[in-house]
mmCIF file of C-alpha atoms in Angstrom:
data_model
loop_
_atom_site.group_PDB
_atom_site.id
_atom_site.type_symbol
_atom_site.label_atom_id
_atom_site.label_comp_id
_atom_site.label_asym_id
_atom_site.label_seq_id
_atom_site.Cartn_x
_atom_site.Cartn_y
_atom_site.Cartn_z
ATOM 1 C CA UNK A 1 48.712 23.285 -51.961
ATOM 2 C CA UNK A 2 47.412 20.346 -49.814
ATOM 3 C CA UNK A 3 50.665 17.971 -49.013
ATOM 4 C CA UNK A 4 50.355 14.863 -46.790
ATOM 5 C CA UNK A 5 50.728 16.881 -43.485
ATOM 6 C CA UNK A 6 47.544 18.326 -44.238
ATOM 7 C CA UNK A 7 45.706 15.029 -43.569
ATOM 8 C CA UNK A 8 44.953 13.855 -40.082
ATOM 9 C CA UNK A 9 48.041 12.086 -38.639
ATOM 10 C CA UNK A 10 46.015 8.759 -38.727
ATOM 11 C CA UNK A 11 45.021 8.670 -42.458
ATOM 12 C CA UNK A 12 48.542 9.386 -43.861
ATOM 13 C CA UNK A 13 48.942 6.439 -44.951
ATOM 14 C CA UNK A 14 45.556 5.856 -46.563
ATOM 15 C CA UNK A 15 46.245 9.409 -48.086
ATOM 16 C CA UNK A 16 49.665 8.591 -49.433
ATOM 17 C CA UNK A 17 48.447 5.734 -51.530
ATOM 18 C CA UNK A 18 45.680 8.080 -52.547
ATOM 19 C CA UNK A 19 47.578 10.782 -53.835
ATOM 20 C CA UNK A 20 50.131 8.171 -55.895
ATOM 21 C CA UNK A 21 46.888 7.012 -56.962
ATOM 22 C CA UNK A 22 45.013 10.234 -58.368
ATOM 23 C CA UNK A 23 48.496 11.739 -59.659
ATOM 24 C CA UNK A 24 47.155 11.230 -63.134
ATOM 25 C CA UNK A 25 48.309 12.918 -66.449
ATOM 26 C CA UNK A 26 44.358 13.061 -67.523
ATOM 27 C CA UNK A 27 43.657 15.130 -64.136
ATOM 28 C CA UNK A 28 44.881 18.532 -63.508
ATOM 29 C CA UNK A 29 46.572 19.849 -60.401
ATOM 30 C CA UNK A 30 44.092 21.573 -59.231
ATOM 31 C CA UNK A 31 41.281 19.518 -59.717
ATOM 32 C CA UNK A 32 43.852 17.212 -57.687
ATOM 33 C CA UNK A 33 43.914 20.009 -54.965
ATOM 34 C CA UNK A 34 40.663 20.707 -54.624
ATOM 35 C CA UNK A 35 39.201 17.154 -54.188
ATOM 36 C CA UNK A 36 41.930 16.897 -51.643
ATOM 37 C CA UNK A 37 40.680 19.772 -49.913
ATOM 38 C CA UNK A 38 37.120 17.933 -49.770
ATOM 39 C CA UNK A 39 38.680 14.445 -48.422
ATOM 40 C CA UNK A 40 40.498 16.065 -45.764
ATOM 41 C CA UNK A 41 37.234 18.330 -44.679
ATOM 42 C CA UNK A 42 35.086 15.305 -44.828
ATOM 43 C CA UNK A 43 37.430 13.607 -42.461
ATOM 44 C CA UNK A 44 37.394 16.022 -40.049
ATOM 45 C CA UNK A 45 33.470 16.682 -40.177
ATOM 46 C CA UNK A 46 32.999 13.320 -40.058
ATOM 47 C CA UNK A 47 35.688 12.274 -37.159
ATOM 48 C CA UNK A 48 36.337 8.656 -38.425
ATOM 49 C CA UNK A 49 39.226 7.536 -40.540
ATOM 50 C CA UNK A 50 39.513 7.071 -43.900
ATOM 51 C CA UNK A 51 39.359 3.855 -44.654
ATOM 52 C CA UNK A 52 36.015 3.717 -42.847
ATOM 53 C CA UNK A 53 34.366 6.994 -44.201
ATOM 54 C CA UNK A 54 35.838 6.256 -47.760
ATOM 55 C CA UNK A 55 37.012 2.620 -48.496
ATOM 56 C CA UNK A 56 39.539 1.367 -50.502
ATOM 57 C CA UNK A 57 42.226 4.539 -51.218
ATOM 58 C CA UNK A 58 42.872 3.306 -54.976
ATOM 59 C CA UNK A 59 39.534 2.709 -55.791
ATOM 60 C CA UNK A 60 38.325 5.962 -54.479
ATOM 61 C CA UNK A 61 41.659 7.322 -56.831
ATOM 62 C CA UNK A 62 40.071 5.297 -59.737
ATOM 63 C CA UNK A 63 36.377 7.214 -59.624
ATOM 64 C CA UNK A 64 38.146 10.340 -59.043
ATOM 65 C CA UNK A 65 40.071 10.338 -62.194
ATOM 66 C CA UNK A 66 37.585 9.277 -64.414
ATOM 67 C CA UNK A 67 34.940 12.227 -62.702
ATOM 68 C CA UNK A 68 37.979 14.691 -63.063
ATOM 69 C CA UNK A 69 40.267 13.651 -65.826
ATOM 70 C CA UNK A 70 40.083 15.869 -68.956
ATOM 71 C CA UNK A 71 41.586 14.778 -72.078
ATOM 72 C CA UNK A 72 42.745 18.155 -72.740
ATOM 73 C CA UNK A 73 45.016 17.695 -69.619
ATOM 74 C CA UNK A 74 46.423 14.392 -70.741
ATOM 75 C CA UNK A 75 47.564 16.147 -73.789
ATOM 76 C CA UNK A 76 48.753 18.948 -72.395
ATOM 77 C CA UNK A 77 50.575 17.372 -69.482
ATOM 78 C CA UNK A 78 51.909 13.914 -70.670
ATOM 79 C CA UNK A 79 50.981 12.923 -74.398
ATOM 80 C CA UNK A 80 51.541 15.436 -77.454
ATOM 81 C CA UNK A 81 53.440 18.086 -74.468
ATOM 82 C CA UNK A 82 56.095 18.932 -77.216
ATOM 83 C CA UNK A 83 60.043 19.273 -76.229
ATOM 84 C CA UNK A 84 59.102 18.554 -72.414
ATOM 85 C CA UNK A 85 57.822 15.428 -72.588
ATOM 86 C CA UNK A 86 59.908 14.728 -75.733
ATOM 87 C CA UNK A 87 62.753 15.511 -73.372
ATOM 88 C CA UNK A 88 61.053 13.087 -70.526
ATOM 89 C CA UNK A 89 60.508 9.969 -72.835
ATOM 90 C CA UNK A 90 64.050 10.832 -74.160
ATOM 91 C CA UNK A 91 65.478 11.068 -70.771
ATOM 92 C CA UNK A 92 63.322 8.031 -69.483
ATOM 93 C CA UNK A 93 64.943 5.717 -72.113
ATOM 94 C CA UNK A 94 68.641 6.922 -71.730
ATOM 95 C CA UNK A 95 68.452 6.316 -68.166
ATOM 96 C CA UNK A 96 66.797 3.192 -68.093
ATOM 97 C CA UNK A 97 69.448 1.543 -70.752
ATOM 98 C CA UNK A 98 72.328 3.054 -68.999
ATOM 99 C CA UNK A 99 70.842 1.926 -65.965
ATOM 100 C CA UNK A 100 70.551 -1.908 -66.966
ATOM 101 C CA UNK A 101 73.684 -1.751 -69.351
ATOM 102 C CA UNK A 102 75.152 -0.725 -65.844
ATOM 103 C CA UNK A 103 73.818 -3.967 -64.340
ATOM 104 C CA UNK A 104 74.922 -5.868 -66.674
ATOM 105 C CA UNK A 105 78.668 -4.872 -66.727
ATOM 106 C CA UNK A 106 78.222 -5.730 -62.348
ATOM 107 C CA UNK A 107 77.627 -9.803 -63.373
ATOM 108 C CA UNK A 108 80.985 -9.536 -65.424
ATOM 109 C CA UNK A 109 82.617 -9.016 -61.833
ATOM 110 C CA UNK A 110 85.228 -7.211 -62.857
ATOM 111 C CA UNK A 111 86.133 -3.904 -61.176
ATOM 112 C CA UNK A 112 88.176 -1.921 -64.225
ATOM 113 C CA UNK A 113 87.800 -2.956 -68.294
ATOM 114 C CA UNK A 114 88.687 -1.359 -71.722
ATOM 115 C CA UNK A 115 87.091 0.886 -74.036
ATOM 116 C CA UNK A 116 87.184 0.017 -77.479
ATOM 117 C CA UNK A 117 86.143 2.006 -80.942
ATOM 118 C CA UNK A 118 83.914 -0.846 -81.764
ATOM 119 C CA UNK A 119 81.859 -0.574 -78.435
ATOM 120 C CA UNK A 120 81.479 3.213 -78.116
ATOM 121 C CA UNK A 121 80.314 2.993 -81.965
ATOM 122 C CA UNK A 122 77.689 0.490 -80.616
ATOM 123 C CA UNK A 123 76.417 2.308 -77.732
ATOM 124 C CA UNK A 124 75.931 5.506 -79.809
ATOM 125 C CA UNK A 125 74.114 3.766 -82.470
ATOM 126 C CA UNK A 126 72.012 2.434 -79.077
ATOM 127 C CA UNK A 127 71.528 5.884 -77.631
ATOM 128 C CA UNK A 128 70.773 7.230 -81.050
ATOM 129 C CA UNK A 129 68.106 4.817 -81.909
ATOM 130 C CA UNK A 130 66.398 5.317 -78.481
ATOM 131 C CA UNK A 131 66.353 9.031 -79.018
ATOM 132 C CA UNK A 132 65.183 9.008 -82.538
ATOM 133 C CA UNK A 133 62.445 6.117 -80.988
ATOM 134 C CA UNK A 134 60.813 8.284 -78.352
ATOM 135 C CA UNK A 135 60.722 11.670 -80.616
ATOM 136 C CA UNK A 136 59.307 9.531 -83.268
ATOM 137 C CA UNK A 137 56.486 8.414 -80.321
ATOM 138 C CA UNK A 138 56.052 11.923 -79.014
ATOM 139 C CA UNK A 139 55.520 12.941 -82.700
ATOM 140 C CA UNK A 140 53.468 9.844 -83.342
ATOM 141 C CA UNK A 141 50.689 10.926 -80.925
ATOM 142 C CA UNK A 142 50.761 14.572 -81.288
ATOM 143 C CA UNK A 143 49.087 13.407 -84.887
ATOM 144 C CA UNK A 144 52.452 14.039 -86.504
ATOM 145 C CA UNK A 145 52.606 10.603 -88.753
ATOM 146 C CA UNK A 146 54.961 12.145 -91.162
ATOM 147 C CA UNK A 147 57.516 13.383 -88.598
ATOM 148 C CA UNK A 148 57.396 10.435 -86.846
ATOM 149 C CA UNK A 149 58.184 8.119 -89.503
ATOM 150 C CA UNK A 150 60.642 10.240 -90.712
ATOM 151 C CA UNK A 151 62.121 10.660 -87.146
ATOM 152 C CA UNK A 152 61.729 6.558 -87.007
ATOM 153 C CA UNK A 153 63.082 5.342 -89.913
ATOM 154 C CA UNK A 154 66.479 8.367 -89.221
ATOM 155 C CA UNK A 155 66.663 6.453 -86.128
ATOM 156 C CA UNK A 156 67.045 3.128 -87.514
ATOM 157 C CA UNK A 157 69.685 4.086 -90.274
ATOM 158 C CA UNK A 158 71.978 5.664 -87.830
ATOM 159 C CA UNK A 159 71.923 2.765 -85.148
ATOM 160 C CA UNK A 160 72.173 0.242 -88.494
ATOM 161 C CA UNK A 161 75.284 2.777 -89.806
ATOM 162 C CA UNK A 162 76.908 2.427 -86.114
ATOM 163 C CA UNK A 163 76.652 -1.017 -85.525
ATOM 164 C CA UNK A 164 78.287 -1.540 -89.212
ATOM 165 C CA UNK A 165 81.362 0.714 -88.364
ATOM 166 C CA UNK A 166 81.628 -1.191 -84.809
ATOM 167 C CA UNK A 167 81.447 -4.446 -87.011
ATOM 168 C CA UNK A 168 84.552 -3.305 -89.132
ATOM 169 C CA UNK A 169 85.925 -1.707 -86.433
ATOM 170 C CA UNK A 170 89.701 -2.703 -85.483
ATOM 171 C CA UNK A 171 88.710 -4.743 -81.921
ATOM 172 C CA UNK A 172 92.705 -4.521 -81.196
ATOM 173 C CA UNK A 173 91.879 -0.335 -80.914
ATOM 174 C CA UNK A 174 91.395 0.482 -77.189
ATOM 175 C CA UNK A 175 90.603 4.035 -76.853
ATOM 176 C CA UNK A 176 90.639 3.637 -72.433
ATOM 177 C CA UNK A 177 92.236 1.316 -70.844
ATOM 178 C CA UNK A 178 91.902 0.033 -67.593
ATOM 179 C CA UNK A 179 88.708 2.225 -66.587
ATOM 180 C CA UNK A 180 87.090 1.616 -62.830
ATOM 181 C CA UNK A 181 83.754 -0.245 -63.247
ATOM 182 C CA UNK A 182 82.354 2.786 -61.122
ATOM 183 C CA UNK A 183 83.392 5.423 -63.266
ATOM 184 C CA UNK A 184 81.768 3.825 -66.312
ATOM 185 C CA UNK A 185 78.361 3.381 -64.241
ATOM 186 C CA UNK A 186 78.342 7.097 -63.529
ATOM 187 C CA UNK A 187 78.720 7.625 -66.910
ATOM 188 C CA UNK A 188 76.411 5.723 -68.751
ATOM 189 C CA UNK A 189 73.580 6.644 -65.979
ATOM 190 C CA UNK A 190 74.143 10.385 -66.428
ATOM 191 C CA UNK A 191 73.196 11.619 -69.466
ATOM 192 C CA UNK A 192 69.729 9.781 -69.462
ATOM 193 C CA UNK A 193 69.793 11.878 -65.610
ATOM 194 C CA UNK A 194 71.090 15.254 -67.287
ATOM 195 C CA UNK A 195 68.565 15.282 -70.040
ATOM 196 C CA UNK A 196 65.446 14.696 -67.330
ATOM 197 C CA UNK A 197 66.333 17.449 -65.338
ATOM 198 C CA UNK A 198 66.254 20.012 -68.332
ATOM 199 C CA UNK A 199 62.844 18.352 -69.549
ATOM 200 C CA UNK A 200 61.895 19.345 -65.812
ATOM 201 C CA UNK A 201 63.053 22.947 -66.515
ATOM 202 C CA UNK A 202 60.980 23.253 -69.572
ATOM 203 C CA UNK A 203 58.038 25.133 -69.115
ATOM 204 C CA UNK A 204 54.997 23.380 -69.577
ATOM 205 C CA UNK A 205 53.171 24.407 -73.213
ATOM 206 C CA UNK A 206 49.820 25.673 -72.968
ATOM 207 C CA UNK A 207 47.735 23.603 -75.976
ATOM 208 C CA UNK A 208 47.407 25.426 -79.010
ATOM 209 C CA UNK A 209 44.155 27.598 -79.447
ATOM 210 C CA UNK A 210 44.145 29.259 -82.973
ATOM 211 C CA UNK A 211 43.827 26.977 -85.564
ATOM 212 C CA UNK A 212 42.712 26.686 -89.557
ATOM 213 C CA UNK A 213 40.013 24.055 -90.364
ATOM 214 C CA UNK A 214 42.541 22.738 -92.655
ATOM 215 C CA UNK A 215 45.234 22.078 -89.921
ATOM 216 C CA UNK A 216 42.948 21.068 -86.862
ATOM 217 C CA UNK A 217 41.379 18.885 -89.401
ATOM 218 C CA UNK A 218 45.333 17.299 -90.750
ATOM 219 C CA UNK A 219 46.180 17.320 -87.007
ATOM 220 C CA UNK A 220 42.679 14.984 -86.155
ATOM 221 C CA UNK A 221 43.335 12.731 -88.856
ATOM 222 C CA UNK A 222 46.618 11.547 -87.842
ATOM 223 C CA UNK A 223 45.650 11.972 -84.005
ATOM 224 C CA UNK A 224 43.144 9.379 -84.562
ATOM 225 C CA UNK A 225 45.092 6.925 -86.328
ATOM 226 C CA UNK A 226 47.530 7.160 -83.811
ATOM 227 C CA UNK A 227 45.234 6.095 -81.525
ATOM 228 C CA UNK A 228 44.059 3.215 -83.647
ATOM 229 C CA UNK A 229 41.280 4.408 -84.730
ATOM 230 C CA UNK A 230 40.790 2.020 -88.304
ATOM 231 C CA UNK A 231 40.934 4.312 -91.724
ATOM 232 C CA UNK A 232 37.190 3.865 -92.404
ATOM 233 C CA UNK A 233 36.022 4.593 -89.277
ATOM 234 C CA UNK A 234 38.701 7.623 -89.103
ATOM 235 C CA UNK A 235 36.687 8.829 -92.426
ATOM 236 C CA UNK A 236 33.402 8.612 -91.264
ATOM 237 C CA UNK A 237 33.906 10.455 -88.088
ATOM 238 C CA UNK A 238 36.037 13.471 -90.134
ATOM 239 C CA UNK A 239 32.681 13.370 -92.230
ATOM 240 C CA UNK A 240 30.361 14.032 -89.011
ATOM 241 C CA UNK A 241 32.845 16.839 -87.568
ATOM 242 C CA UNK A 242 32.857 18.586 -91.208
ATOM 243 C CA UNK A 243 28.935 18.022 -91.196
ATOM 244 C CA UNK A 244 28.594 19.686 -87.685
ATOM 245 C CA UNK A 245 31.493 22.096 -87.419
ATOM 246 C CA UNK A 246 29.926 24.658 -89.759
ATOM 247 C CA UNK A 247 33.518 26.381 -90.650
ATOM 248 C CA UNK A 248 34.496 26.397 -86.660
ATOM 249 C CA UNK A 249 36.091 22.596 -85.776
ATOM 250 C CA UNK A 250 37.874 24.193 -83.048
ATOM 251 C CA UNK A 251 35.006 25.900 -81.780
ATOM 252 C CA UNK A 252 32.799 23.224 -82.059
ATOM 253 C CA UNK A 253 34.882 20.415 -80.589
ATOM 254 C CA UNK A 254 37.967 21.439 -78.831
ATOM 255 C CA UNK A 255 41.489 21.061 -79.639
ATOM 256 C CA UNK A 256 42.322 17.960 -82.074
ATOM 257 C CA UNK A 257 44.261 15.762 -80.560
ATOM 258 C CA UNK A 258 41.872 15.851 -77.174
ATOM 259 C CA UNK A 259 38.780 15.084 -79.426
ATOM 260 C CA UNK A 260 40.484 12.425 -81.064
ATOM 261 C CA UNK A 261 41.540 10.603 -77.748
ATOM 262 C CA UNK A 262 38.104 10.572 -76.585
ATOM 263 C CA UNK A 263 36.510 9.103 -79.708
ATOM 264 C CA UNK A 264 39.566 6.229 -79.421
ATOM 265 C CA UNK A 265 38.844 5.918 -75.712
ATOM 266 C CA UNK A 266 35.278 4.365 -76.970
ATOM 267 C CA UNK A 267 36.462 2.090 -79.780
ATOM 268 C CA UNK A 268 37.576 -1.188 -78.237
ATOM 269 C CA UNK A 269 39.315 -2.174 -81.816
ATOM 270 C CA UNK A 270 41.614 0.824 -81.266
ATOM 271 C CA UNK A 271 42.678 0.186 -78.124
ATOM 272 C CA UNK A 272 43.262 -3.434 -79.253
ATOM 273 C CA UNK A 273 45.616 -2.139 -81.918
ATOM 274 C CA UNK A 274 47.664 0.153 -79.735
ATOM 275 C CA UNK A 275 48.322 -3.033 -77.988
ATOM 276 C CA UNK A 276 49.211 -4.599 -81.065
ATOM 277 C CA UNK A 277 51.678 -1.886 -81.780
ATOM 278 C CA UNK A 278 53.024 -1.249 -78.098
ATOM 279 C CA UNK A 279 53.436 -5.281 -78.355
ATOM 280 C CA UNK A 280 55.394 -5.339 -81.248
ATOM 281 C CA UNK A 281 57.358 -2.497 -80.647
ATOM 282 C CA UNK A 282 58.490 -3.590 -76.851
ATOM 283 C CA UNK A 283 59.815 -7.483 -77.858
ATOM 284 C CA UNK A 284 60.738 -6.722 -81.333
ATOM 285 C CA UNK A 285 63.156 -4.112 -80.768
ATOM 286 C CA UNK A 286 65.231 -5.643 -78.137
ATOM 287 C CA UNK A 287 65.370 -8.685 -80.136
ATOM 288 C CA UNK A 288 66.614 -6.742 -83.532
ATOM 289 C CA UNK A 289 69.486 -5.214 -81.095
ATOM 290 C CA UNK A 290 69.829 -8.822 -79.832
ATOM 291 C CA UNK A 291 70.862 -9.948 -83.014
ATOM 292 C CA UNK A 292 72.761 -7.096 -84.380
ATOM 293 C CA UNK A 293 74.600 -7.636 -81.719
ATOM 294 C CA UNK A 294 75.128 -11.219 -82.610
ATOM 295 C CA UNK A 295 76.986 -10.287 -85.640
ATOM 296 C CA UNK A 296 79.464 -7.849 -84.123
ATOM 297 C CA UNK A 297 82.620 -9.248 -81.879
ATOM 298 C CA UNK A 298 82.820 -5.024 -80.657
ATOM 299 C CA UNK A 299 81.241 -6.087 -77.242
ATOM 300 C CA UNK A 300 84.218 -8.278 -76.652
ATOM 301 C CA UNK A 301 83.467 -9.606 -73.070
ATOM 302 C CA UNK A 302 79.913 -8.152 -72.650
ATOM 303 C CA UNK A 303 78.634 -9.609 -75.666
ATOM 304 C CA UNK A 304 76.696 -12.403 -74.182
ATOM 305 C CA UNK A 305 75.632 -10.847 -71.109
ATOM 306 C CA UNK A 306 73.886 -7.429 -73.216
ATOM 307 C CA UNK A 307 72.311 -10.423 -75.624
ATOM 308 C CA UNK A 308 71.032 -11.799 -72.354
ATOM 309 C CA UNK A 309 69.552 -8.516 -71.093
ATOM 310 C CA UNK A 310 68.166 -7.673 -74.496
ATOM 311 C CA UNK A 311 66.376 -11.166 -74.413
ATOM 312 C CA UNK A 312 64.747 -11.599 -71.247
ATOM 313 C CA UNK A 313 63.702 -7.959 -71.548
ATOM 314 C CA UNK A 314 61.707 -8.649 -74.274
ATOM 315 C CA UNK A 315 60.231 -11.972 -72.925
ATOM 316 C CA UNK A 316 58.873 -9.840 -69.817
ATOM 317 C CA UNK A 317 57.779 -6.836 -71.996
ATOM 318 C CA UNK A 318 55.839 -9.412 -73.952
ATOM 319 C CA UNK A 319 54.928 -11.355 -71.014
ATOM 320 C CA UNK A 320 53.585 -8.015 -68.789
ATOM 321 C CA UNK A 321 51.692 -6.953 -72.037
ATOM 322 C CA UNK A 322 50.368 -10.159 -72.850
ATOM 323 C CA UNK A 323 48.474 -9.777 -69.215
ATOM 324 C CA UNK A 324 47.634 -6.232 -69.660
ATOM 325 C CA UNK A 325 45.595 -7.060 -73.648
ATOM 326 C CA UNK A 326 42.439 -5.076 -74.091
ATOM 327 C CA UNK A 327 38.992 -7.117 -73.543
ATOM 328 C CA UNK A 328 37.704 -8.810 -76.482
ATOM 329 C CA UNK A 329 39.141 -9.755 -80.158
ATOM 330 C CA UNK A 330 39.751 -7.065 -82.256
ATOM 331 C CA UNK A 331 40.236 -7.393 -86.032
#
């Protein structure tokens, strides 16, 4: 497998931001390998360096994924992967709030605190609503609407349920005392850690191949309105595959989910509602925890400061996503 010693000792650089470049879920490894293999041969035919014989390193990346990227691969490798990239997302989130709830307790400056019912009831309503959150998204666009919502609105009760027993919660009811600061870092941060290294052990799912009309049909349906894809136009393009499939959809166009994607990749309104609902999703649930919070005294000292977090972070989700909105108006 090419690595960065492969490449001439002058372009390692150039090749570095390459490779971070092309390492995308849409292109497979060893499409990734082999147009490696074709750089670095160039290079040495050509006895120049790369930035003169090929230009810009991420722009080069760019053209390379959309000439190699497969939607298959995107699905297999990153969106609709089953437990492994449930177990990523999961992992992802769990690290990233222990993570900043670990910042957070640093601008208390205090070295050692207590534990209290009402605050472990809070974080596991946390940690249970960001689990329930990114199954419910792994589920959402596999095509599995149903799941999801189920998974979603599960999610929500038990974090609502949690929070209420924190609010009624005895605050006088230390379970710890006196805990080192470091200690409680270690532990918020591992879990989120634990749970990526298993999805990392899971071996990768090869996509489905066998399928009923009836199911790759279901599974296209809700594929494409998880990709935004609007109900009528949803309709009318499940009319055209029954019209052309002939009793063969999988035969005719591939697995589901893949076909799907590539239909939404050419509707601008879809992407402009995925936006809509990445939007809403990133600034409207840290504010919702932002004000359940509000109502509960279980945070004791690191009440304000988690309310602070919680705020800003979605002010800068909103913020990055504002910058990052789909070209044109969509309905």
């Amino acid at each position: 497998m090419a690595s960065i010693d492969d490449w001439p000792e002058r372009d390692k650089k150039w090749a570095s931001r390459y490779m971070v470049a092309v390492a995308h879920p849409r292109v497979p490894s060893a499409a990734r390998e082999e147009r490696a293999r074709e750089l670095i041969s160039s290079l040495h035919a050509a006895d120049v360096s790369a930035d003169v014989l090929f230009g810009d390193p991420v722009e080069i990346a760019r053209e390379d994924v959309r000439a190699l990227g497969t939607e298959d691969e995107a699905v297999a490798a990153s969106e609709g992967g089953g437990l492994r990239q449930a177990l990523a997302y999961t992992g992802t989130a769990l690290t990233f709030l222990g993570a900043s709830s670990a910042l957070v307790m640093l601008t208390r400056g205090v070295w050692r605190t207590d534990i209290g019912v009402g605050q472990l009831w809070v974080v596991l309503g946390i940690a249970a609503a960001a689990i329930a959150a990114n199954l419910a998204w792994t589920l959402f666009i596999a095509g599995r609407a149903r799941w999801a919502i189920g998974f979603g609105v599960g999610g929500v009760a038990v974090m609502l349920a949690c929070v209420g027993v924190a609010a009624n919660a005895d605050p006088d009811h230390t379970l710890f005392a006196d805990v080192p600061i470091w200690m409680l870092m270690i532990a918020m941060v591992l879990p989120g850690v634990a749970v990526l290294l298993v999805a990392r052990a899971v071996p990768r799912r090869p996509l489905r191949s066998a399928w009923s009309d009836d199911e790759w049909l279901a599974r296209f349906r809700g594929a494409m309105r998880s990709r935004g894809i609007s109900e009528k136009a949803a309709r009318e393009h499940e009319r055209s595959v029954r019209a052309a499939a002939h009793g063969d959809c999988y035969g005719e166009f591939g697995h589901p989910v893949a076909f799907a994607r590539s239909l939404a990749a050419e509707d601008n309104s879809a992407a402009v509602r995925r936006w809509r609902w990445s939007t809403s999703f990133g600034v409207g649930v840290p504010l919702m925890l932002c004000v359940l919070i509000s109502f509960t005294g279980s945070f004791g000292a690191w009440k304000e400061p988690a309310m602070l977090f919680l705020f800003i972070s979605s002010v800068v989700t909103g913020y990055m996503n504002w910058r990052h909105r789909p070209r044109g108006q969509a309905q």
